[in-house]
mmCIF file of C-alpha atoms in Angstrom:
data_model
loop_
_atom_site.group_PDB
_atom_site.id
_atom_site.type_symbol
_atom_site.label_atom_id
_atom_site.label_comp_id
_atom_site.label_asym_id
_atom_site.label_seq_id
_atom_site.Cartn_x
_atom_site.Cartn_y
_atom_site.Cartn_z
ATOM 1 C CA UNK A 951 -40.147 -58.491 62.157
ATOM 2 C CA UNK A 952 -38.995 -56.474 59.012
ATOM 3 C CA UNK A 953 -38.914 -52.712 59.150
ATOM 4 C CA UNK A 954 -41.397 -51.376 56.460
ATOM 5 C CA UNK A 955 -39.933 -48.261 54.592
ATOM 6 C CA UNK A 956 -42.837 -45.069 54.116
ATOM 7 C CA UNK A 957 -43.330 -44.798 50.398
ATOM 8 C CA UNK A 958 -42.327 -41.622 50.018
ATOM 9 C CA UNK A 959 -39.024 -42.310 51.039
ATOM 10 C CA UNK A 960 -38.749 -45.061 48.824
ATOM 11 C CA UNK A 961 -39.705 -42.756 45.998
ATOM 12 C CA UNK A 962 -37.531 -39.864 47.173
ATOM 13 C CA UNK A 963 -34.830 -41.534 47.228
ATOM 14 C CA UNK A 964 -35.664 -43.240 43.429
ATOM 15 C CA UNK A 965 -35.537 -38.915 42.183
ATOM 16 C CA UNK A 966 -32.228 -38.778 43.988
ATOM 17 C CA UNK A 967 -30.690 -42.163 42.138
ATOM 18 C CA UNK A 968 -32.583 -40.933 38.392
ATOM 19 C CA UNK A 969 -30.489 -39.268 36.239
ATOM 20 C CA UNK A 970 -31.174 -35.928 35.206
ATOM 21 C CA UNK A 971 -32.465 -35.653 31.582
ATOM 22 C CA UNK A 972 -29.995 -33.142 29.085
ATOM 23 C CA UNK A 973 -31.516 -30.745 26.795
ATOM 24 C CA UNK A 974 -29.716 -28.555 24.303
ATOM 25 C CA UNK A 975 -31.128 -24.734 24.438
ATOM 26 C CA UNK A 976 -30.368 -22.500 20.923
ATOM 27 C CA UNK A 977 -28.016 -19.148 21.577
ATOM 28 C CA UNK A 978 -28.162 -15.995 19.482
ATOM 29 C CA UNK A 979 -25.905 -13.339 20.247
ATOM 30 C CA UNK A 980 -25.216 -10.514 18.536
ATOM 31 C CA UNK A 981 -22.755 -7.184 19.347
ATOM 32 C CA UNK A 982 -25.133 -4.119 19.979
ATOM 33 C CA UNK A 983 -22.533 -1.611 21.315
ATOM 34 C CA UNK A 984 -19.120 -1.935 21.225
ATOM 35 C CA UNK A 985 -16.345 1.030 21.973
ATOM 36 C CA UNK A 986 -12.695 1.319 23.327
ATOM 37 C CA UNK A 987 -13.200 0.006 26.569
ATOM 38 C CA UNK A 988 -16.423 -2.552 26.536
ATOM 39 C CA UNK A 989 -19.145 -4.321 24.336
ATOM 40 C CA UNK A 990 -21.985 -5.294 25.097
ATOM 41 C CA UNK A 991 -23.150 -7.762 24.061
ATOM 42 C CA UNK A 992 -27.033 -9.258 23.397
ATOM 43 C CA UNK A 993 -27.631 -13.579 24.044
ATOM 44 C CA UNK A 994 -31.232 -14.652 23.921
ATOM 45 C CA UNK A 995 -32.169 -18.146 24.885
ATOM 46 C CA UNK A 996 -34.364 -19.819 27.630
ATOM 47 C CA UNK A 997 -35.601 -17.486 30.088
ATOM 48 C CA UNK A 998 -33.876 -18.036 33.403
ATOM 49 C CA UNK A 999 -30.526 -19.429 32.159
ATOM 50 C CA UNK A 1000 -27.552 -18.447 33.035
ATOM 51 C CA UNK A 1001 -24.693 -16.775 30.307
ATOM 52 C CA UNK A 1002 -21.320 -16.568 30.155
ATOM 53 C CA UNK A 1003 -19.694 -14.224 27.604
ATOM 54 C CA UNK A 1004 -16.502 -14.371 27.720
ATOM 55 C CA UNK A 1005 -16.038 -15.093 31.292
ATOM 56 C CA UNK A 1006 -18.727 -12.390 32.051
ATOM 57 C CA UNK A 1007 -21.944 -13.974 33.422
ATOM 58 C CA UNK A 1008 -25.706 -12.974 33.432
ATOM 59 C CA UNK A 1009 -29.332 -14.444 33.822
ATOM 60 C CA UNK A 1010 -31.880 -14.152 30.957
ATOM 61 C CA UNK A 1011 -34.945 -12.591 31.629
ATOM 62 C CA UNK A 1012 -38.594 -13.788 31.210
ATOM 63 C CA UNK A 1013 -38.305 -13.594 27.615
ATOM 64 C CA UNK A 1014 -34.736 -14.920 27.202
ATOM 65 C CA UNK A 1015 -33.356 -12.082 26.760
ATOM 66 C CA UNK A 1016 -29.898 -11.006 28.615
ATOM 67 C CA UNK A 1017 -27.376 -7.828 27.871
ATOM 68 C CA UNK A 1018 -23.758 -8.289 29.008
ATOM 69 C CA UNK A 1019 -21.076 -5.974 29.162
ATOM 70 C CA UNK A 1020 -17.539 -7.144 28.645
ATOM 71 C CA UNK A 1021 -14.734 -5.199 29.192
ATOM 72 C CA UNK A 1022 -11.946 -4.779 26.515
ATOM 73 C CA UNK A 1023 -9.391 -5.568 29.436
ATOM 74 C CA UNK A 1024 -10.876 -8.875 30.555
ATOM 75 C CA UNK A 1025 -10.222 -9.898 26.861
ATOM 76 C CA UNK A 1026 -6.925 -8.484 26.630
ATOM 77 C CA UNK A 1027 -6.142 -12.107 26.977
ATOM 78 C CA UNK A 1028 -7.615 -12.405 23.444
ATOM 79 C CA UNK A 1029 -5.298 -9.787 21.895
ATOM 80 C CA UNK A 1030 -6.383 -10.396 18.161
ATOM 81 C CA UNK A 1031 -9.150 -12.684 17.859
ATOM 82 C CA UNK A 1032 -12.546 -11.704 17.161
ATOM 83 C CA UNK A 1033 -14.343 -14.980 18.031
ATOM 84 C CA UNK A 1034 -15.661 -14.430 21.550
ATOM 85 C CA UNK A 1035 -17.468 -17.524 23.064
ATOM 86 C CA UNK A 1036 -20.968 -17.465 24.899
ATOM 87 C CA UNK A 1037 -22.264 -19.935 26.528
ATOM 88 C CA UNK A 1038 -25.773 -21.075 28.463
ATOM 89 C CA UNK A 1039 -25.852 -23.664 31.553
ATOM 90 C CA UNK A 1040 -29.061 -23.994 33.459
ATOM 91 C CA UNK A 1041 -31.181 -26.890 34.820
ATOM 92 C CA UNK A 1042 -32.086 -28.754 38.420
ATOM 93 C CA UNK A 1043 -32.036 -32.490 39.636
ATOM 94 C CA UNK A 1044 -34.140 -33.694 37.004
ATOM 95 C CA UNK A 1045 -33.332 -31.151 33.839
ATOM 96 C CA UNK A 1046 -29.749 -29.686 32.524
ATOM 97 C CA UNK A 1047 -29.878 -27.137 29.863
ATOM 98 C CA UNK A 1048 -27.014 -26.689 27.751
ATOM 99 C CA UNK A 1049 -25.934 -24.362 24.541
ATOM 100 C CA UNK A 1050 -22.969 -22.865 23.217
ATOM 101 C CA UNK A 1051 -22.377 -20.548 19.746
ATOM 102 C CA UNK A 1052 -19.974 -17.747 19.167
ATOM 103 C CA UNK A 1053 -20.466 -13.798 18.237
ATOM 104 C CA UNK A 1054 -18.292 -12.208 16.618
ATOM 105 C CA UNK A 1055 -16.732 -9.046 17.758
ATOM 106 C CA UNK A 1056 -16.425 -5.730 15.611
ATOM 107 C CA UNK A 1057 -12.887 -5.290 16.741
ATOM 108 C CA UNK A 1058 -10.245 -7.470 18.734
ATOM 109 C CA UNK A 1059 -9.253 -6.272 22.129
ATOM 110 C CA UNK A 1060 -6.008 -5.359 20.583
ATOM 111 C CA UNK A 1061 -7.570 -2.789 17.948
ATOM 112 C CA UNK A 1062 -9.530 -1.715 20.536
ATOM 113 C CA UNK A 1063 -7.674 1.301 21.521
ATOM 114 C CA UNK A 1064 -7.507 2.376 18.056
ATOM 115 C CA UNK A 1065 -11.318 2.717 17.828
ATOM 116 C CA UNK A 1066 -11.119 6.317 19.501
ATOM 117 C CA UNK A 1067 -14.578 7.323 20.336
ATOM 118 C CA UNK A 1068 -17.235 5.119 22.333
ATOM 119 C CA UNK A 1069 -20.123 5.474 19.709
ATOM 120 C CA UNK A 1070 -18.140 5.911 16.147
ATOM 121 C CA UNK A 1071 -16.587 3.673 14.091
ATOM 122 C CA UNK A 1072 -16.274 1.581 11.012
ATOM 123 C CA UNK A 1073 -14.605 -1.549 9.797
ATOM 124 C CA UNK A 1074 -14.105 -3.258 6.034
ATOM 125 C CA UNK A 1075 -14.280 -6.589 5.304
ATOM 126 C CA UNK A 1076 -14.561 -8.745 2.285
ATOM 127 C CA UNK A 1077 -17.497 -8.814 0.426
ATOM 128 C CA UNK A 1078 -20.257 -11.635 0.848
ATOM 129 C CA UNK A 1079 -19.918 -12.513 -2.748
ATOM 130 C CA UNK A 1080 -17.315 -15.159 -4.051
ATOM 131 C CA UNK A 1081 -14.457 -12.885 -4.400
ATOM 132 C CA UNK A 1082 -11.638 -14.501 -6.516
ATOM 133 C CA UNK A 1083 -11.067 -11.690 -8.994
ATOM 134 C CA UNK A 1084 -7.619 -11.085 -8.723
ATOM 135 C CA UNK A 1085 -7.886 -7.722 -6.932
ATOM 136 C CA UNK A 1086 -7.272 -6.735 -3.535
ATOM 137 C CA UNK A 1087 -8.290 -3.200 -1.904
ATOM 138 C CA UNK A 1088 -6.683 -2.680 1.158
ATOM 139 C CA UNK A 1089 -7.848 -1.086 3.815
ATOM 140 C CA UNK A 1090 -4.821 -1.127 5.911
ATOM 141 C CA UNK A 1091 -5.586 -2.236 9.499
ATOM 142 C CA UNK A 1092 -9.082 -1.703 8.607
ATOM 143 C CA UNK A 1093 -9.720 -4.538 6.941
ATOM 144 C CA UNK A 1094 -10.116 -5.149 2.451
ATOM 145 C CA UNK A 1095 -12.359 -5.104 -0.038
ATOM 146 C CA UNK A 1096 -11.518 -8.200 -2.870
ATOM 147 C CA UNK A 1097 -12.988 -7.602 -6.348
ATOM 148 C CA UNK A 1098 -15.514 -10.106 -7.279
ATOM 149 C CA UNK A 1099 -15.447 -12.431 -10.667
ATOM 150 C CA UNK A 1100 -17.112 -9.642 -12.628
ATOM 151 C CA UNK A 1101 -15.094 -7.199 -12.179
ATOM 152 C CA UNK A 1102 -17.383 -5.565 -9.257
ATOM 153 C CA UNK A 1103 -16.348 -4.993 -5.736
ATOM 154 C CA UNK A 1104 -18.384 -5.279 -2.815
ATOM 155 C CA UNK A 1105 -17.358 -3.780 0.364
ATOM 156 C CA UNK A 1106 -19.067 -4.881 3.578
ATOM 157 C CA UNK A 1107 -19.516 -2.783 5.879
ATOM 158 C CA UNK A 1108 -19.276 -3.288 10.231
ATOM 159 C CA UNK A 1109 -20.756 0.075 12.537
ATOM 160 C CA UNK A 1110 -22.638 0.647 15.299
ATOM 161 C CA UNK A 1111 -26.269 -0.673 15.011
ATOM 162 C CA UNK A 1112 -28.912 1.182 12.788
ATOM 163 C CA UNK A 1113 -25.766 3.805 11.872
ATOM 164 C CA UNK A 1114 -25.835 5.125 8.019
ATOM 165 C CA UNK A 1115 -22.332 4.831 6.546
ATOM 166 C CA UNK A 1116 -21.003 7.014 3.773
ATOM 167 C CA UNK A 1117 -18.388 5.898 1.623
ATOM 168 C CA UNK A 1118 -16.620 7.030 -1.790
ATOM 169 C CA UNK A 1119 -20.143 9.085 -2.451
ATOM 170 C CA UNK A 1120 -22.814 5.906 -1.688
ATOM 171 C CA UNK A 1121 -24.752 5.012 1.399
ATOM 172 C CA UNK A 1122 -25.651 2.078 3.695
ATOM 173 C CA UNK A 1123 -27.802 1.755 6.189
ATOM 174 C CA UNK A 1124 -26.403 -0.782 9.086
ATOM 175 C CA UNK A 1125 -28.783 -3.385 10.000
ATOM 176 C CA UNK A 1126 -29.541 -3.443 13.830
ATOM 177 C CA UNK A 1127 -26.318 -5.727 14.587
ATOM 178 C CA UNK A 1128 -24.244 -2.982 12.725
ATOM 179 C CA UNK A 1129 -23.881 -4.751 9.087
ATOM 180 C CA UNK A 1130 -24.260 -3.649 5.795
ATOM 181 C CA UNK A 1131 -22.543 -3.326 2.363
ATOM 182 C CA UNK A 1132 -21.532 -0.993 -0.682
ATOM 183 C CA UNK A 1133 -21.555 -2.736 -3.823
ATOM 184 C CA UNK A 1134 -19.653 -0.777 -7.101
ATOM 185 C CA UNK A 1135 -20.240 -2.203 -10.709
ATOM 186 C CA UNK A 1136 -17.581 -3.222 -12.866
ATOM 187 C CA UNK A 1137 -17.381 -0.193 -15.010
ATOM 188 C CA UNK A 1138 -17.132 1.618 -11.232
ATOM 189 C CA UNK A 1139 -14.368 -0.119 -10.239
ATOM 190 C CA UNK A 1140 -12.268 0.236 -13.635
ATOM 191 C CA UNK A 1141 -12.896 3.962 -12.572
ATOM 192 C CA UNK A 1142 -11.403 3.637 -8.997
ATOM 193 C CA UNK A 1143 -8.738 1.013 -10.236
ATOM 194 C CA UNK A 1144 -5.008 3.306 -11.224
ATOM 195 C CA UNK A 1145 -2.973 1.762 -13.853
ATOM 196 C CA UNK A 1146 0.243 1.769 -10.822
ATOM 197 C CA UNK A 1147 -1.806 -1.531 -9.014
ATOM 198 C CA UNK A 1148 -1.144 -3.996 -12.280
ATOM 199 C CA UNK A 1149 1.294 -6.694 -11.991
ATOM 200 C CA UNK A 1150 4.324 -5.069 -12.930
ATOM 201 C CA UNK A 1151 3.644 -1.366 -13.078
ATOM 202 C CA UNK A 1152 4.555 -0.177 -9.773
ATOM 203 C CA UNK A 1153 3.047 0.086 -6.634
ATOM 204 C CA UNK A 1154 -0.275 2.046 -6.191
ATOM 205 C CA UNK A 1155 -0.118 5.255 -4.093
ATOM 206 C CA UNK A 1156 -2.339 5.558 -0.643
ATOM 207 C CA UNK A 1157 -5.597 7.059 -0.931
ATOM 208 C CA UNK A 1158 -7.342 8.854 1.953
ATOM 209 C CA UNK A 1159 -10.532 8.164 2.167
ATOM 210 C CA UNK A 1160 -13.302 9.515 4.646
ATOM 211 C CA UNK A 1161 -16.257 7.042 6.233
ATOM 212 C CA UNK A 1162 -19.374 9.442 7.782
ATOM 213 C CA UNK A 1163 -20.892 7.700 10.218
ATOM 214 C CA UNK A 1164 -24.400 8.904 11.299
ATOM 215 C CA UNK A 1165 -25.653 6.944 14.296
ATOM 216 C CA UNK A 1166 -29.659 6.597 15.152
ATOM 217 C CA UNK A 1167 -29.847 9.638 17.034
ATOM 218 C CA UNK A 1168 -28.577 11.965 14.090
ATOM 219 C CA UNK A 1169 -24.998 12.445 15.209
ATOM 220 C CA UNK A 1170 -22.414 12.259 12.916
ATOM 221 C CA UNK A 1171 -18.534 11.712 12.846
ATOM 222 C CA UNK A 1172 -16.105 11.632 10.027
ATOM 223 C CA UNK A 1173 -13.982 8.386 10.521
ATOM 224 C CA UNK A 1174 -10.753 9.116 8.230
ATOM 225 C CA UNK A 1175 -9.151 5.645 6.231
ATOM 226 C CA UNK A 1176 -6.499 5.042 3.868
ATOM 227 C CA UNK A 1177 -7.098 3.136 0.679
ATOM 228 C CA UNK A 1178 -4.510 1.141 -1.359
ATOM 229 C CA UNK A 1179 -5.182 -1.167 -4.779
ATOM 230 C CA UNK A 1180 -2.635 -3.572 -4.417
ATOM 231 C CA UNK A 1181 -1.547 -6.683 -6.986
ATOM 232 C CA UNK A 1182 -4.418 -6.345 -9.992
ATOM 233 C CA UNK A 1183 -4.438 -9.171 -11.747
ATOM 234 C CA UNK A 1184 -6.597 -10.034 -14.720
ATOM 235 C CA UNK A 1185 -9.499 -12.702 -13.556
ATOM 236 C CA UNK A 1186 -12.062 -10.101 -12.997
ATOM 237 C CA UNK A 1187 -11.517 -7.745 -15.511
ATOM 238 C CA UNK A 1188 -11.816 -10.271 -18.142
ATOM 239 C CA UNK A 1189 -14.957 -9.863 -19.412
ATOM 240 C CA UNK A 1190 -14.750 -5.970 -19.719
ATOM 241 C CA UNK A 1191 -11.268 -6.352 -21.367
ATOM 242 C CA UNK A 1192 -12.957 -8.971 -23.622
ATOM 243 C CA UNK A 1193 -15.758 -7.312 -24.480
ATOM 244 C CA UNK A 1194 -14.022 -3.646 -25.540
ATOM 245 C CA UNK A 1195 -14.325 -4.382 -29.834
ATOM 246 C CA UNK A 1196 -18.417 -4.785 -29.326
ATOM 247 C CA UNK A 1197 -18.502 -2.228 -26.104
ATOM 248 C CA UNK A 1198 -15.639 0.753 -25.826
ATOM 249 C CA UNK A 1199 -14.766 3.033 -23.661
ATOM 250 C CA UNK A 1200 -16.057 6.629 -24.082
ATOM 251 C CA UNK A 1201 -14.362 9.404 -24.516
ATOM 252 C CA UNK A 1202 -10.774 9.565 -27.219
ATOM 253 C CA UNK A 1203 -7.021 8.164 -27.463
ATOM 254 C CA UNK A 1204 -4.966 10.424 -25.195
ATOM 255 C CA UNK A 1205 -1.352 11.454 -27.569
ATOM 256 C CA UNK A 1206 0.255 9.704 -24.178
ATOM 257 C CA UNK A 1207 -1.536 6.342 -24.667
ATOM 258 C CA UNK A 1208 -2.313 3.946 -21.383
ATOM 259 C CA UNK A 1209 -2.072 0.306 -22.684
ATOM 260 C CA UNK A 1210 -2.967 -2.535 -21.322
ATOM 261 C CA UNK A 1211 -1.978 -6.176 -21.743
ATOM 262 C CA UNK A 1212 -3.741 -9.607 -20.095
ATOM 263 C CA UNK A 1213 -1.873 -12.216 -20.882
ATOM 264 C CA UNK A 1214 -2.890 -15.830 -21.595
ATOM 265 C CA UNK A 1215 -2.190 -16.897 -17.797
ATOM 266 C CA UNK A 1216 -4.774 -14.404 -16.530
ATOM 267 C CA UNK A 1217 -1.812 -11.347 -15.713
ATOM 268 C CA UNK A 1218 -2.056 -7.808 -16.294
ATOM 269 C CA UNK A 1219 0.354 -5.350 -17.310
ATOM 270 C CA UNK A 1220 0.226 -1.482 -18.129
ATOM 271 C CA UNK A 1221 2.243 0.672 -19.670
ATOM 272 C CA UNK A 1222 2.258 4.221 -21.114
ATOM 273 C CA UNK A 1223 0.929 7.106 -18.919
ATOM 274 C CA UNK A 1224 -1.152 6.870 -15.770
ATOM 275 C CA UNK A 1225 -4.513 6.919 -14.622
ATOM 276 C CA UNK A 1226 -7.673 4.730 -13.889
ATOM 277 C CA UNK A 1227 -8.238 1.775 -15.857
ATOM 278 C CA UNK A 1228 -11.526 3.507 -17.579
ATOM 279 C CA UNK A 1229 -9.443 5.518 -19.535
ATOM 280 C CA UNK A 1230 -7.087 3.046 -21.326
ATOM 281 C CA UNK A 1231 -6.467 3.469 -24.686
ATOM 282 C CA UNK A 1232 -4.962 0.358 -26.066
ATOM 283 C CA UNK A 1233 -6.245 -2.815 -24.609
ATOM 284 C CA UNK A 1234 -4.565 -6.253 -25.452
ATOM 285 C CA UNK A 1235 -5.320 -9.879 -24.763
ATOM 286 C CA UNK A 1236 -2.978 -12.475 -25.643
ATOM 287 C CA UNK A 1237 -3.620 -16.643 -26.394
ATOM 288 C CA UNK A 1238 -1.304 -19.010 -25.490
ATOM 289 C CA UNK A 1239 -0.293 -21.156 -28.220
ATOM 290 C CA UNK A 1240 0.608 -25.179 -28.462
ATOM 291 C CA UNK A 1241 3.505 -25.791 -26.016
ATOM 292 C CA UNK A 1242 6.509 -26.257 -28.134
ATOM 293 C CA UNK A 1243 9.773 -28.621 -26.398
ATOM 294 C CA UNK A 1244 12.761 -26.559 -25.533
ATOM 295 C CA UNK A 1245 16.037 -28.094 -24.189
ATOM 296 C CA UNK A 1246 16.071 -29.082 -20.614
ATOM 297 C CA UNK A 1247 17.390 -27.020 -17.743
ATOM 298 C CA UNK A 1248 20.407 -28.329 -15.908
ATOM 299 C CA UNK A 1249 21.580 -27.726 -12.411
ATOM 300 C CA UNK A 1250 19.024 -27.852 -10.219
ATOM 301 C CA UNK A 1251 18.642 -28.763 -6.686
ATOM 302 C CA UNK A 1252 16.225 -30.040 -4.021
ATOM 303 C CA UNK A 1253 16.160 -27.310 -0.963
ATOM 304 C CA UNK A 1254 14.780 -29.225 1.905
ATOM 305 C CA UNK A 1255 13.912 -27.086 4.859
ATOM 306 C CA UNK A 1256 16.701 -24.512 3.340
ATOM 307 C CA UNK A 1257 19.385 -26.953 3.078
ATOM 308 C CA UNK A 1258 20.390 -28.164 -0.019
ATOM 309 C CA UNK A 1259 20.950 -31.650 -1.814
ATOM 310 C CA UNK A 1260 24.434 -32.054 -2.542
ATOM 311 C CA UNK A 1261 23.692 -33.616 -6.213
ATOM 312 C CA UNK A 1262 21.925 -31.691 -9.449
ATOM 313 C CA UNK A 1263 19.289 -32.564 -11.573
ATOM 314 C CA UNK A 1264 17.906 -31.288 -15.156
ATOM 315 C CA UNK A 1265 14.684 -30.811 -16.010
ATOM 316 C CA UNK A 1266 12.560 -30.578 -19.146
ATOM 317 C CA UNK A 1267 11.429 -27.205 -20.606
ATOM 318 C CA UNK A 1268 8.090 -26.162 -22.891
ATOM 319 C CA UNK A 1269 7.871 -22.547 -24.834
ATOM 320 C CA UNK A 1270 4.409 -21.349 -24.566
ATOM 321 C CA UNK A 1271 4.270 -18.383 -27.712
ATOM 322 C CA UNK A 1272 1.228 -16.254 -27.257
ATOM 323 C CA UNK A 1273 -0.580 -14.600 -29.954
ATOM 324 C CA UNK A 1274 -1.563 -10.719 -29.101
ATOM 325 C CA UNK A 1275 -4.693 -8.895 -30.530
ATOM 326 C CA UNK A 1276 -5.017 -5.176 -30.134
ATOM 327 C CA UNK A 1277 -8.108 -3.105 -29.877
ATOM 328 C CA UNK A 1278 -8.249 0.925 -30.302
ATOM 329 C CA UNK A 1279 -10.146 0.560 -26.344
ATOM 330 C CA UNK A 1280 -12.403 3.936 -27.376
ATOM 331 C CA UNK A 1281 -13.284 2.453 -30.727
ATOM 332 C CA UNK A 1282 -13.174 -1.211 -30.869
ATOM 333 C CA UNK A 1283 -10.834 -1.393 -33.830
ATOM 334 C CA UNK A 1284 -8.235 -3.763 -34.426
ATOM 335 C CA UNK A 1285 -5.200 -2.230 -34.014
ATOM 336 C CA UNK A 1286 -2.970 -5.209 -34.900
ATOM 337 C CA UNK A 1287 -2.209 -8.578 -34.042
ATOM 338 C CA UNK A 1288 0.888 -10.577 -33.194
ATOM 339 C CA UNK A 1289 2.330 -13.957 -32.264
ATOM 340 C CA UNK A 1290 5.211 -13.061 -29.534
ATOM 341 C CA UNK A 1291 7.874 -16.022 -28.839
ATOM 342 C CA UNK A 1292 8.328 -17.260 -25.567
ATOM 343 C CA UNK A 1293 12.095 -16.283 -23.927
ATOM 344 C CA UNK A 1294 14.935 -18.910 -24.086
ATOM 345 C CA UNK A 1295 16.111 -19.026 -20.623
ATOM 346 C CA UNK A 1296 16.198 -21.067 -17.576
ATOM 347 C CA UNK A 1297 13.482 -20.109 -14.993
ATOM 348 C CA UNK A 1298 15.834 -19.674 -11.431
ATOM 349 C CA UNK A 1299 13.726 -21.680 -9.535
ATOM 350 C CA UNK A 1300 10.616 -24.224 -9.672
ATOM 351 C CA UNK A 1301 8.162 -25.362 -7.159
ATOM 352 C CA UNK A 1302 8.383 -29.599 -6.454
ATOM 353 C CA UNK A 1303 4.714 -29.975 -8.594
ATOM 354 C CA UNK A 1304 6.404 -29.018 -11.470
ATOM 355 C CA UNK A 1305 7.718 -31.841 -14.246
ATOM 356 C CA UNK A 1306 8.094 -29.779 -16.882
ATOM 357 C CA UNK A 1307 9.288 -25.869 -16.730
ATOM 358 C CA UNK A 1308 7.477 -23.900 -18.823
ATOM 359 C CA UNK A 1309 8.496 -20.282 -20.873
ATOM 360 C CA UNK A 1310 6.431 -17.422 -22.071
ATOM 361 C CA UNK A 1311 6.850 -14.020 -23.940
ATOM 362 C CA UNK A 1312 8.745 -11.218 -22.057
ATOM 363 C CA UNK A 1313 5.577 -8.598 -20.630
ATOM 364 C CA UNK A 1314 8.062 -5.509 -21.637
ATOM 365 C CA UNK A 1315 8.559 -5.948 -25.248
ATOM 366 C CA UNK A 1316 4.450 -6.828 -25.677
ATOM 367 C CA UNK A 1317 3.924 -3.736 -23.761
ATOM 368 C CA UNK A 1318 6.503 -2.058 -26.055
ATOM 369 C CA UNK A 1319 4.713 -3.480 -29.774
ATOM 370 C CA UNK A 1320 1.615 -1.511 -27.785
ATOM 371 C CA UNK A 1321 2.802 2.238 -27.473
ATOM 372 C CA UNK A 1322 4.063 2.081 -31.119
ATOM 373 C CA UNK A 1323 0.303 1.192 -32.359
#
């Protein structure tokens, strides 16, 4: 006579066979301390799940919430990322939790050391605008500040949570995750910006700089940096150049003029004496004309990899003449106009997207036309 199995066996074992169900659990983490030798770091999620940061596990409490400390040296592994990853695995027989994100550190394990004191610090980063306006401002290993399509720059800001940071005379308060930003208008930047960091002027010299950081409690620290403008080009300063015959510059021509030329492919160039870009004298802005056919160019050859082809090949050239307009930059007067020819010579090189080579005026002898206005 058949064996009769007790129900609850029957259904036991059905739990043991059914498959567990998934569910996906949100992560937010967020750096609240960091220093030379740890961070810690805050994840909230489910409460009772377990987190691993970075190799370094914890449990969330009964409101989600756990705080992890990770050393620097357990990531020394990492050397320069910032990108740390956290993750949350949790569950039983019938329910697995699962949920991954990243936070992103303030430093990289290998910067670490440079950070100096536990509570103190600051780092630059590009601004949150769009920032294609030709201008970078270095920071060295600090990070860089890019000038923005106006002609503004804005310079986010990364401290220790709720710190006030002081920079180049303005303030900003950190949010609670340690971010913030300084923002400097156009005509602020022109004043910051030395004639040395246009395309071919020269280099522009390092600037020491001084961050204040005041943290939450009321102590302070002077964090020292070095600034550098480096390769000002004309996108965005543009509008200001464009705009100098309706809106000048204050103040008068110096005898020692500082001109300034943006060409028609969006380049800068100074000449004359030094000194911030608010206190140009002689601003010019040059239009490229028609292309005009040159002869071709002979004797080129494809470099593949750095070897190169064994036969030559010519290609066609275009002169692009631009036609200059001057403006007095503390007036707004027309100082004179000209139409400069483009140079008849052979470019050295060219990149494989280009068919046809094209020519324009030489920088020097527009600059040159300037200083004798």
């Amino acid at each position: 006579m058949p064996r009769r199995v007790p129900s609850f066996s029957l259904l036991l074992s059905l739990s043991l066979l059914a498959p567990a169900c998934n569910e996906d659990v949100t992560i937010e983490a967020k750096v609240i301390r960091a220093s030379s030798k740890e961070y810690e770091i805050e994840v909230k999620s489910k409460p009772g799940i377990e987190i691993d940061v970075g190799g370094q596990e914890a449990t969330t409490d009964d409101q989600g919430v756990a705080r992890v400390v990770v050393s620097v040296e357990r990531l020394s592994y990492m050397s320069t990322t910032t990108d740390l990853h956290v993750m949350a695995i949790g569950g039983n027989f019938l329910f697995n939790y699962f949920g991954e994100t990243t936070v992103e550190l303030p430093f990289s394990p290998a910067d670490a050391a440079k950070v100096g004191d536990a509570t103190h610090w600051v780092k630059i980063g590009s601004g949150p605008r769009a920032s294609s306006g030709g201008a970078l401002w270095s920071f060295g290993e600090d990070g860089g500040a890019l000038m923005n399509d106006d002609g503004s720059v804005t310079i986010a800001l990364q401290g220790p949570g709720k710190a006030t940071v002081e920079l180049l005379e303005r303030k900003a308060d950190l949010s609670e995750d340690g971010r913030g930003a300084i923002e400097f208008t156009p005509e602020e930047t022109l004043a910051m910006v030395p004639s040395d960091a246009l395309m071919g002027y020269g280099s522009a010299p390092e600037t020491p700089i001084t961050a204040k950081v005041t943290l939450a409690d009321g102590s302070a620290k002077d964090v020292p940096l070095t600034a550098q403008w480096m390769s000002v080009s004309g996108d965005g300063l543009r509008a200001r150049l464009t705009a100098v015959p309706q809106q000048p510059f204050p103040g008068e021509r110096n005898a020692e003029p500082l001109v300034v030329h943006l060409d028609g492919e969006g380049h800068l160039r100074g000449g004359g004496r030094k000194g911030p870009l608010s206190t140009m004298d002689i601003v010019s802005i040059g239009a490229p004309k028609e292309p005009r056919k040159l002869s071709d160019c002979d004797g080129y050859k494809v470099v593949t990899d750095g070897v190169e082809s064994t036969g030559t090949f010519s290609l066609p050239r275009e002169g692009i003449d631009e036609e200059v307009v001057a403006w007095d930059a503390h007036t707004g007067k027309e100082l004179g106009r000209k139409v400069f020819p483009a140079q008849d010579y052979c470019p050295f090189s060219a990149t494989s997207d280009q068919s046809v080579l094209k020519v324009r005026p030489d920088g020097d002898d527009i600059v040159a036309w300037l200083m004798t206005l």
